[in-house]
């Protein structure tokens, strides 16, 4: 049974489907980046609200911005925006549900004007984003907007035919201003610390150059709430698609799989109102920063730690790697010794329980989160997930040995082979540069720290550099597993 609107009533005999009339739902949110995470998280929360027969003004229009997104766009078009969410419970069972909150979908490369008009539509009050860490165009070395990006250069030259999020947002906000419309909320749902401030600062940098007269209007009329997002959502595998077909008879070209845990802590700062996501489990707070810091430096960093170490040891999935006692003990140590001291006040949160739950979540055998996915774009992830911890620990005169070990492992991983010589698939916007520096590091480990946009000033810290070089040589001489054994036994 093919998943689409006309088959919904038949599908309802097999799995939960939207109990609301999707034709009644008005689009109040434009979301850019309709990847797996958006569909497991925000679209799911929004669907829960619609199931409660609330918030009919908050349907989602999903925008695919990149040429690369043809497949997801065509899938959503074929399936009337519907998809199946498969929640992989800890006990091995699967909870399946058809999500209906994406009521419209647009493919930007096909019709940029349509996307700009949609973002400028008076009914649209919120523009949300999951454009990945790399999509923000932030340069760590200059701590500013990367005007060297060729697509940004293109958008500055051809503002009516943009290719980047900045080109689109600028044109849409310009239209809102010219038409005397209200501003809106631009809400990042990416894994970036103070993601609201990030998108605000990057957008304003771009606008000051592209449309200077729009700057003040944006400052006065657009809000950029920070938010912490969490739900492990691995890439969908062909087995997931086949299993859905075999167990429920549903033909869905791109279901989404995720863990049961979900968390969304949002700064309550919305220019034109918001859905009642608080009714379905989201938490609205005045300051998201401490929660974000906790999550990025424990969960996201934890993922990168297991991913990089696991990749070198030849594991394919996160759960396999975390069931290696040496890796999980190392991660436990890293979280307690180097991360916990830098965390702020987390009112209402049991940190020990959070860390314990994390290891259980990583170990969920049903999630099969691909190490390749977790390690992809590490050059954008390390500066956000791991290096802030290093900087804070250096400031506190705390230990950085464990983080330095992870960076050394990443340098060796960047050579593109695991410890058995099996090639690793490295997906990274900076792949070429990583390649050059990782190769130079074989004879001179320090060379890897010369990746300016990633490490910035850190290469000048003697304490960090020495710990990193020691770890690099140790891994090269003894292998990851032996090093982990030593570190763990020395620290326990
Ligand atoms: P995905 O690969 O399924 O989707 C990525 C989406 O980002 C695609 O729609 C793509 O078009 C878009 N994108 C990528 N680069 C872009 C750019 N430069 N401009 C505009 N759009 C761009 O990945 P996903 O699992 O959906 O994850 C996306 C992001 O969500 C992550 O990078 C992270 O910040 C956040 N997130 C993911 C998870 C997870 O477990 N998957 C958990 C929490 C947060």
Coordinates of C-alpha atoms and ligand atoms in Angstrom, one line a residue:
X1 CA 0.0 0.0 0.0
X2 CA 1.6 3.2 -1.2
X3 CA 1.8 6.0 1.4
X4 CA -0.2 9.0 0.2
X5 CA -3.4 10.9 1.1
X6 CA -5.8 8.7 -0.7
X7 CA -4.6 5.5 1.0
X8 CA -4.5 7.0 4.5
X9 CA -7.8 5.5 5.7
X10 CA -6.6 2.0 4.7
X11 CA -3.2 2.6 6.2
X12 CA -5.0 3.6 9.5
X13 CA -5.9 0.0 10.0
X14 CA -2.2 -0.8 10.3
X15 CA -0.5 2.2 12.0
X16 CA -1.4 5.5 13.6
X17 CA -2.2 8.1 10.9
X18 CA -3.1 11.9 11.2
X19 CA -6.6 12.2 12.8
X20 CA -6.9 15.7 11.5
X21 CA -8.0 16.9 8.1
X22 CA -4.7 18.1 6.5
X23 CA -6.6 20.3 4.1
X24 CA -7.7 22.4 7.0
X25 CA -4.2 23.2 8.2
X26 CA -2.8 26.5 7.3
X27 CA 1.0 26.9 6.8
X28 CA 2.5 29.0 9.6
X29 CA 6.0 27.6 9.5
X30 CA 8.5 27.4 6.7
X31 CA 11.2 24.8 7.4
X32 CA 14.5 24.7 5.5
X33 CA 16.3 21.3 5.4
X34 CA 13.7 18.5 5.5
X35 CA 16.3 15.9 6.4
X36 CA 15.8 13.1 8.9
X37 CA 16.1 15.1 12.0
X38 CA 13.4 17.7 11.2
X39 CA 11.0 14.9 10.4
X40 CA 11.8 13.0 13.7
X41 CA 11.7 16.1 15.9
X42 CA 9.9 19.4 15.1
X43 CA 7.5 17.9 12.5
X44 CA 6.7 15.2 15.1
X45 CA 6.1 17.7 17.9
X46 CA 3.9 19.7 15.5
X47 CA 2.0 16.6 14.4
X48 CA 1.3 15.7 18.1
X49 CA -0.3 19.2 18.5
X50 CA -2.3 18.7 15.4
X51 CA -3.4 15.3 16.6
X52 CA -4.7 17.1 19.7
X53 CA -6.8 19.2 17.3
X54 CA -4.9 22.3 18.2
X55 CA -2.8 24.8 16.3
X56 CA -4.4 24.6 12.9
X57 CA -2.4 27.6 11.9
X58 CA 0.9 25.9 12.3
X59 CA 1.3 23.5 9.4
X60 CA 4.8 23.2 8.0
X61 CA 6.0 24.0 4.4
X62 CA 9.2 22.0 4.0
X63 CA 11.8 23.6 1.8
X64 CA 14.6 21.6 0.1
X65 CA 17.3 24.2 -0.7
X66 CA 20.1 22.2 -2.3
X67 CA 20.3 20.5 -5.7
X68 CA 21.3 17.4 -3.7
X69 CA 17.8 17.4 -2.2
X70 CA 15.9 16.3 -5.3
X71 CA 15.3 12.8 -3.9
X72 CA 13.6 14.0 -0.6
X73 CA 11.6 16.6 -2.5
X74 CA 10.3 14.0 -5.1
X75 CA 9.5 11.6 -2.3
X76 CA 7.5 14.1 -0.3
X77 CA 5.7 15.2 -3.5
X78 CA 4.9 11.6 -4.4
X79 CA 3.6 10.9 -0.9
X80 CA 1.7 14.2 -0.3
X81 CA 4.2 15.2 2.3
X82 CA 3.5 12.1 4.4
X83 CA 6.1 9.8 5.8
X84 CA 6.3 7.1 8.5
X85 CA 8.2 7.8 11.7
X86 CA 9.6 4.5 13.1
X87 CA 10.5 4.9 16.8
X88 CA 13.0 2.2 17.8
X89 CA 12.2 1.5 21.4
X90 CA 14.9 0.3 23.9
X91 CA 13.1 -3.1 24.2
X92 CA 13.5 -3.8 20.5
X93 CA 9.9 -3.1 19.4
X94 CA 9.1 -0.4 16.8
X95 CA 6.3 2.2 17.2
X96 CA 5.2 3.4 13.8
X97 CA 3.2 6.4 13.0
X98 CA 2.4 8.4 9.8
X99 CA 3.2 12.1 10.3
X100 CA 1.1 14.7 8.5
X101 CA 2.4 18.0 9.7
X102 CA 4.3 18.8 6.5
X103 CA 1.4 20.1 4.5
X104 CA 3.4 21.8 1.7
X105 CA 6.9 21.2 0.2
X106 CA 9.0 23.3 -2.2
X107 CA 12.2 22.6 -4.1
X108 CA 14.2 25.9 -4.1
X109 CA 16.4 25.1 -7.2
X110 CA 13.3 24.5 -9.2
X111 CA 11.5 27.7 -8.2
X112 CA 13.4 30.2 -6.0
X113 CA 10.7 32.9 -6.2
X114 CA 8.1 30.5 -4.9
X115 CA 10.3 29.9 -1.8
X116 CA 11.0 33.6 -1.3
X117 CA 7.2 34.4 -1.6
X118 CA 6.4 31.6 0.9
X119 CA 8.8 32.9 3.4
X120 CA 7.3 36.3 3.0
X121 CA 3.7 35.1 3.2
X122 CA 1.7 36.9 6.0
X123 CA 0.5 33.6 7.4
X124 CA 4.1 32.4 7.9
X125 CA 5.2 33.5 11.4
X126 CA 8.2 31.3 11.9
X127 CA 11.1 30.1 9.6
X128 CA 12.9 27.2 11.1
X129 CA 16.2 25.6 10.0
X130 CA 18.1 22.4 10.0
X131 CA 20.8 23.2 7.5
X132 CA 23.6 21.3 9.4
X133 CA 26.5 22.9 11.2
X134 CA 28.3 23.6 8.0
X135 CA 25.3 25.5 6.6
X136 CA 25.9 28.6 8.8
X137 CA 28.9 29.7 6.8
X138 CA 30.8 30.6 10.0
X139 CA 34.6 30.9 9.9
X140 CA 36.1 29.8 13.2
X141 CA 39.4 31.7 12.5
X142 CA 37.9 35.0 11.8
X143 CA 34.9 34.3 14.1
X144 CA 32.8 35.8 11.4
X145 CA 30.9 35.2 8.2
X146 CA 32.8 33.5 5.4
X147 CA 32.5 35.8 2.5
X148 CA 35.0 33.7 0.6
X149 CA 32.3 31.0 -0.1
X150 CA 31.6 30.9 -3.8
X151 CA 27.8 30.4 -3.3
X152 CA 27.7 33.5 -1.1
X153 CA 29.5 35.5 -3.8
X154 CA 26.9 34.2 -6.2
X155 CA 24.0 35.4 -3.9
X156 CA 25.6 38.8 -3.5
X157 CA 25.8 39.1 -7.3
X158 CA 22.4 37.6 -8.2
X159 CA 20.1 38.4 -5.2
X160 CA 16.9 37.4 -7.1
X161 CA 18.2 33.9 -7.8
X162 CA 19.8 32.9 -4.5
X163 CA 21.4 29.6 -3.6
X164 CA 22.1 29.9 0.1
X165 CA 19.9 30.3 3.1
X166 CA 21.3 33.9 3.5
X167 CA 20.2 34.9 0.0
X168 CA 16.7 33.5 0.6
X169 CA 16.2 35.0 4.0
X170 CA 17.4 38.4 2.9
X171 CA 15.1 38.5 -0.1
X172 CA 12.1 37.3 1.9
X173 CA 12.7 39.8 4.7
X174 CA 13.1 42.6 2.1
X175 CA 9.7 41.7 0.7
X176 CA 8.1 41.7 4.1
X177 CA 9.5 45.2 4.8
X178 CA 8.5 46.6 1.4
X179 CA 5.0 45.2 1.8
X180 CA 4.6 46.7 5.2
X181 CA 4.2 43.2 6.7
X182 CA 5.3 42.1 10.2
X183 CA 8.6 40.4 10.8
X184 CA 8.9 36.8 11.9
X185 CA 10.9 34.4 14.0
X186 CA 13.9 32.7 12.5
X187 CA 14.6 29.6 14.6
X188 CA 17.6 27.4 14.2
X189 CA 17.2 23.7 15.2
X190 CA 20.8 22.8 14.4
X191 CA 23.3 21.5 16.9
X192 CA 25.1 24.8 17.5
X193 CA 25.7 26.5 20.8
X194 CA 23.5 29.6 20.9
X195 CA 22.1 28.6 17.5
X196 CA 19.7 31.6 17.6
X197 CA 22.6 34.1 18.1
X198 CA 24.6 32.2 15.4
X199 CA 21.9 32.6 12.7
X200 CA 21.2 36.2 13.8
X201 CA 24.9 37.2 13.6
X202 CA 25.5 35.4 10.4
X203 CA 22.4 36.8 8.7
X204 CA 23.1 40.4 9.8
X205 CA 26.7 40.1 8.5
X206 CA 25.4 39.1 5.2
X207 CA 22.6 41.7 5.1
X208 CA 25.0 44.5 6.0
X209 CA 26.8 43.8 2.8
X210 CA 23.8 42.7 0.6
X211 CA 21.0 45.0 1.7
X212 CA 22.4 47.5 4.3
X213 CA 19.1 49.4 4.6
X214 CA 17.4 46.2 5.8
X215 CA 19.6 45.8 8.8
X216 CA 17.7 47.8 11.4
X217 CA 14.3 46.5 10.2
X218 CA 15.6 43.0 10.9
X219 CA 16.9 43.9 14.3
X220 CA 13.6 45.5 15.3
X221 CA 11.2 43.0 13.7
X222 CA 12.7 39.5 13.6
X223 CA 13.5 37.3 16.6
X224 CA 16.0 34.5 16.8
X225 CA 15.3 32.3 19.8
X226 CA 18.1 29.9 20.9
X227 CA 17.1 26.3 21.2
X228 CA 18.5 23.0 22.3
X229 CA 17.4 20.0 20.3
X230 CA 17.8 16.3 20.9
X231 CA 16.7 13.1 19.4
X232 CA 19.1 10.6 17.8
X233 CA 18.0 10.2 14.2
X234 CA 20.2 8.0 12.1
X235 CA 20.1 7.9 8.3
X236 CA 17.3 5.6 7.0
X237 CA 18.7 2.4 5.7
X238 CA 17.3 0.2 2.9
X239 CA 16.5 -2.4 5.6
X240 CA 14.3 0.1 7.4
X241 CA 12.3 0.6 4.2
X242 CA 12.0 -3.2 3.6
X243 CA 11.1 -3.9 7.2
X244 CA 8.3 -1.3 7.1
X245 CA 7.0 -2.9 3.9
X246 CA 7.2 -6.5 5.3
X247 CA 5.7 -5.7 8.8
X248 CA 3.0 -3.2 7.9
X249 CA 2.6 -3.5 4.1
X250 CA 3.4 0.3 3.7
X251 CA 5.4 1.4 0.7
X252 CA 7.2 4.5 2.0
X253 CA 10.2 5.6 -0.1
X254 CA 11.8 7.5 2.8
X255 CA 10.6 6.7 6.4
X256 CA 12.5 8.2 9.3
X257 CA 13.9 6.2 12.2
X258 CA 14.7 7.5 15.6
X259 CA 15.2 6.7 19.3
X260 CA 12.3 7.2 21.8
X261 CA 14.1 10.0 23.7
X262 CA 13.3 13.5 22.6
X263 CA 14.2 16.9 24.1
X264 CA 13.6 20.5 22.9
X265 CA 14.4 23.4 25.2
X266 CA 13.4 26.7 23.6
X267 CA 14.0 30.3 24.5
X268 CA 10.6 31.9 24.6
X269 CA 11.3 34.7 22.2
X270 CA 8.9 34.6 19.2
X271 CA 8.2 37.8 17.2
X272 CA 4.7 36.7 16.1
X273 CA 3.5 33.9 18.4
X274 CA 4.3 30.2 18.3
X275 CA 2.7 26.8 18.5
X276 CA 2.0 25.3 21.9
X277 CA 4.9 22.9 21.6
X278 CA 5.1 23.0 25.4
X279 CA 1.9 21.0 25.5
X280 CA 3.6 18.1 23.8
X281 CA 6.8 18.0 25.8
X282 CA 9.0 20.9 24.7
X283 CA 10.3 23.2 27.4
X284 CA 10.2 27.0 27.1
X285 CA 12.8 28.8 29.2
X286 CA 14.4 32.2 29.5
X287 CA 18.0 31.0 29.0
X288 CA 18.8 27.9 27.0
X289 CA 22.6 28.3 27.1
X290 CA 23.4 26.0 30.0
X291 CA 21.2 23.2 28.6
X292 CA 22.8 23.5 25.2
X293 CA 26.2 23.5 26.5
X294 CA 25.4 20.3 28.4
X295 CA 24.0 18.6 25.4
X296 CA 26.6 19.6 22.9
X297 CA 29.5 18.8 25.1
X298 CA 28.1 15.5 26.4
X299 CA 25.8 14.0 23.8
X300 CA 27.2 15.4 20.6
X301 CA 30.8 15.3 21.7
X302 CA 30.1 11.8 23.0
X303 CA 28.9 10.8 19.6
X304 CA 32.0 12.2 17.9
X305 CA 34.3 10.4 20.5
X306 CA 32.6 7.0 19.9
X307 CA 32.5 7.7 16.2
X308 CA 36.1 8.5 15.7
X309 CA 37.5 5.9 18.0
X310 CA 35.0 3.3 16.7
X311 CA 35.9 4.1 13.1
X312 CA 39.6 3.5 13.7
X313 CA 38.7 0.2 15.4
X314 CA 36.6 -0.9 12.4
X315 CA 33.1 -0.6 13.9
X316 CA 30.2 0.4 11.6
X317 CA 27.6 1.6 14.1
X318 CA 27.6 3.6 17.4
X319 CA 26.0 0.8 19.4
X320 CA 28.7 -1.7 18.4
X321 CA 31.5 0.7 19.4
X322 CA 29.9 1.7 22.7
X323 CA 29.6 -1.9 23.7
X324 CA 33.4 -2.0 23.6
X325 CA 34.2 -1.5 27.3
X326 CA 37.4 0.4 26.6
X327 CA 35.5 3.0 24.5
X328 CA 32.6 3.4 26.9
X329 CA 34.9 3.7 29.9
X330 CA 37.0 6.3 28.1
X331 CA 33.8 8.3 27.3
X332 CA 32.6 8.0 30.8
X333 CA 36.0 9.5 32.0
X334 CA 35.9 12.2 29.4
X335 CA 32.4 13.3 30.5
X336 CA 33.3 13.3 34.2
X337 CA 36.8 14.6 34.2
X338 CA 36.9 17.2 31.4
X339 CA 33.3 18.1 30.6
X340 CA 31.4 18.1 33.9
X341 CA 33.6 20.9 35.5
X342 CA 32.8 23.3 32.7
X343 CA 29.0 22.9 32.8
X344 CA 26.9 25.7 34.4
X345 CA 23.8 25.7 36.6
X346 CA 21.3 23.1 35.2
X347 CA 18.2 23.7 37.3
X348 CA 15.8 20.9 37.3
X349 CA 18.1 18.4 35.7
X350 CA 19.8 15.4 37.2
X351 CA 23.2 15.4 35.5
X352 CA 24.3 12.0 36.7
X353 CA 21.1 10.5 35.4
X354 CA 21.5 12.4 32.1
X355 CA 25.0 10.9 31.6
X356 CA 23.9 7.4 32.5
X357 CA 20.9 7.7 30.2
X358 CA 23.3 8.8 27.4
X359 CA 25.3 5.7 27.5
X360 CA 22.1 3.6 27.4
X361 CA 20.9 5.7 24.4
X362 CA 24.2 5.2 22.6
X363 CA 23.9 1.5 23.2
X364 CA 20.4 1.1 21.7
X365 CA 21.1 -1.8 19.4
X366 CA 18.0 -0.9 17.3
X367 CA 19.2 2.5 16.3
X368 CA 22.3 1.3 14.4
X369 CA 23.5 4.9 14.0
X370 CA 26.1 4.8 11.3
X371 CA 29.6 5.8 12.4
X372 CA 30.1 7.2 8.9
X373 CA 27.2 9.7 9.5
X374 CA 28.4 10.6 13.0
X375 CA 32.0 11.3 11.7
X376 CA 30.8 13.2 8.6
X377 CA 31.6 16.9 8.7
X378 CA 33.8 16.5 11.7
X379 CA 35.6 19.6 10.8
X380 CA 32.4 21.6 11.5
X381 CA 31.6 19.4 14.6
X382 CA 34.8 19.5 16.5
X383 CA 34.9 23.3 16.9
X384 CA 31.3 23.1 18.3
X385 CA 31.2 19.9 20.3
X386 CA 34.7 19.4 21.6
X387 CA 37.0 22.4 21.3
X388 CA 34.9 24.7 23.5
X389 CA 35.5 22.2 26.3
X390 CA 39.2 22.3 25.7
X391 CA 39.2 26.1 25.8
X392 CA 37.2 26.2 29.0
X393 CA 39.4 23.6 30.7
X394 CA 42.6 25.5 29.7
X395 CA 41.1 28.6 31.2
X396 CA 40.3 26.7 34.4
X397 CA 43.7 25.1 34.3
X398 CA 42.0 21.8 34.1
X399 CA 42.9 18.6 32.3
X400 CA 42.8 18.5 28.5
X401 CA 44.5 15.1 28.0
X402 CA 41.4 13.2 27.0
X403 CA 40.2 15.8 24.5
X404 CA 43.7 16.0 23.1
X405 CA 43.6 12.2 22.6
X406 CA 40.3 12.5 20.7
X407 CA 41.8 15.2 18.4
X408 CA 44.8 13.0 17.8
X409 CA 42.5 10.1 16.9
X410 CA 40.7 12.4 14.5
X411 CA 43.9 13.4 12.8
X412 CA 44.8 9.7 12.3
X413 CA 41.2 8.9 11.2
X414 CA 41.6 11.7 8.6
X415 CA 44.2 9.6 6.8
X416 CA 41.2 7.7 5.5
X417 CA 42.0 4.2 6.8
X418 CA 41.0 2.2 9.9
X419 CA 43.7 0.4 12.0
X420 CA 43.3 -2.7 9.8
X421 CA 43.9 -0.7 6.7
X422 CA 40.3 -0.7 5.6
X423 CA 39.3 2.5 3.8
X424 CA 37.1 4.9 5.7
X425 CA 34.5 7.0 3.8
X426 CA 35.1 10.6 4.9
X427 CA 32.4 13.1 4.1
X428 CA 33.6 16.6 4.9
X429 CA 33.4 20.0 3.3
X430 CA 37.1 20.4 4.2
X431 CA 38.1 17.0 3.0
X432 CA 40.9 18.2 0.8
X433 CA 42.5 20.3 3.4
X434 CA 42.1 17.6 6.1
X435 CA 43.8 15.3 3.7
X436 CA 46.8 17.6 3.3
X437 CA 47.2 18.3 7.0
X438 CA 46.6 14.7 8.1
X439 CA 49.3 13.5 5.7
X440 CA 51.7 16.1 6.9
X441 CA 50.9 15.1 10.5
X442 CA 52.3 11.6 9.9
X443 CA 55.8 13.0 10.2
X444 CA 55.0 16.1 12.1
X445 CA 51.8 15.6 14.2
X446 CA 51.6 19.3 15.0
X447 CA 50.7 20.0 11.3
X448 CA 47.1 18.9 11.9
X449 CA 46.6 21.7 14.4
X450 CA 47.5 24.2 11.7
X451 CA 43.9 23.9 10.4
X452 CA 43.3 27.5 11.2
X453 CA 39.5 27.6 10.7
X454 CA 39.1 24.7 13.1
X455 CA 41.7 25.1 15.8
X456 CA 42.3 28.9 15.7
X457 CA 44.3 29.9 18.7
X458 CA 44.4 26.4 20.2
X459 CA 47.6 25.5 18.3
X460 CA 49.4 28.1 20.5
X461 CA 48.5 26.3 23.8
X462 CA 51.6 24.4 24.8
X463 CA 49.6 22.3 27.2
X464 CA 47.2 21.2 24.6
X465 CA 49.8 20.7 21.9
X466 CA 52.0 18.6 24.1
X467 CA 49.1 16.4 25.2
X468 CA 48.0 16.1 21.5
X469 CA 51.5 15.1 20.2
X470 CA 51.9 12.6 23.0
X471 CA 48.5 11.0 22.2
X472 CA 49.3 11.0 18.4
X473 CA 52.5 9.2 18.9
X474 CA 51.0 6.8 21.4
X475 CA 48.1 5.8 19.1
X476 CA 50.5 5.4 16.1
X477 CA 52.8 3.2 18.1
X478 CA 50.4 1.2 20.2
X479 CA 47.0 1.4 18.5
X480 CA 43.8 2.9 19.9
X481 CA 42.7 -0.1 22.0
X482 CA 45.9 -0.3 23.9
X483 CA 46.0 3.5 24.5
X484 CA 42.4 3.4 25.8
X485 CA 43.3 0.5 28.2
X486 CA 46.2 2.5 29.6
X487 CA 44.3 5.7 30.0
X488 CA 41.3 4.0 31.6
X489 CA 43.4 2.0 34.1
X490 CA 45.6 5.0 35.0
X491 CA 42.5 7.1 35.7
X492 CA 40.3 4.6 37.6
Ligands
LIG1 P1 20.1 14.9 6.8 O1 21.4 14.6 6.1 O2 19.0 14.0 6.9 O3 19.6 16.3 6.3 C1 20.4 17.4 6.2 C2 19.5 18.5 5.6 O4 20.3 19.7 5.7 C3 19.1 18.3 4.2 O5 17.8 18.7 4.0 C4 20.0 19.3 3.4 O6 19.4 19.9 2.3 C5 20.2 20.4 4.5 N1 21.4 21.2 4.3 C6 22.7 20.7 4.4 N2 23.6 21.7 4.1 C7 22.8 22.8 3.8 C8 23.1 24.1 3.4 N3 24.4 24.5 3.3 N4 22.1 25.0 3.2 C9 20.8 24.6 3.4 N5 20.5 23.3 3.7 C10 21.5 22.5 3.9 O7 20.6 15.3 8.3 P2 19.7 15.4 9.6 O8 19.8 14.1 10.4 O9 18.4 15.9 9.3 O10 20.5 16.5 10.5 C11 20.5 17.8 10.1 C12 21.0 18.6 11.3 O11 20.0 18.5 12.3 C13 22.3 18.2 11.9 O12 23.4 18.8 11.2 C14 22.2 18.8 13.3 O13 22.6 20.1 13.4 C15 20.7 18.7 13.6 N6 20.4 17.5 14.5 C16 20.5 16.2 14.0 C17 20.3 15.2 14.9 C18 20.3 13.7 14.4 O14 20.4 12.8 15.3 N7 20.3 13.4 13.1 C19 20.0 15.4 16.2 C20 20.0 16.7 16.7 C21 20.2 17.8 15.8

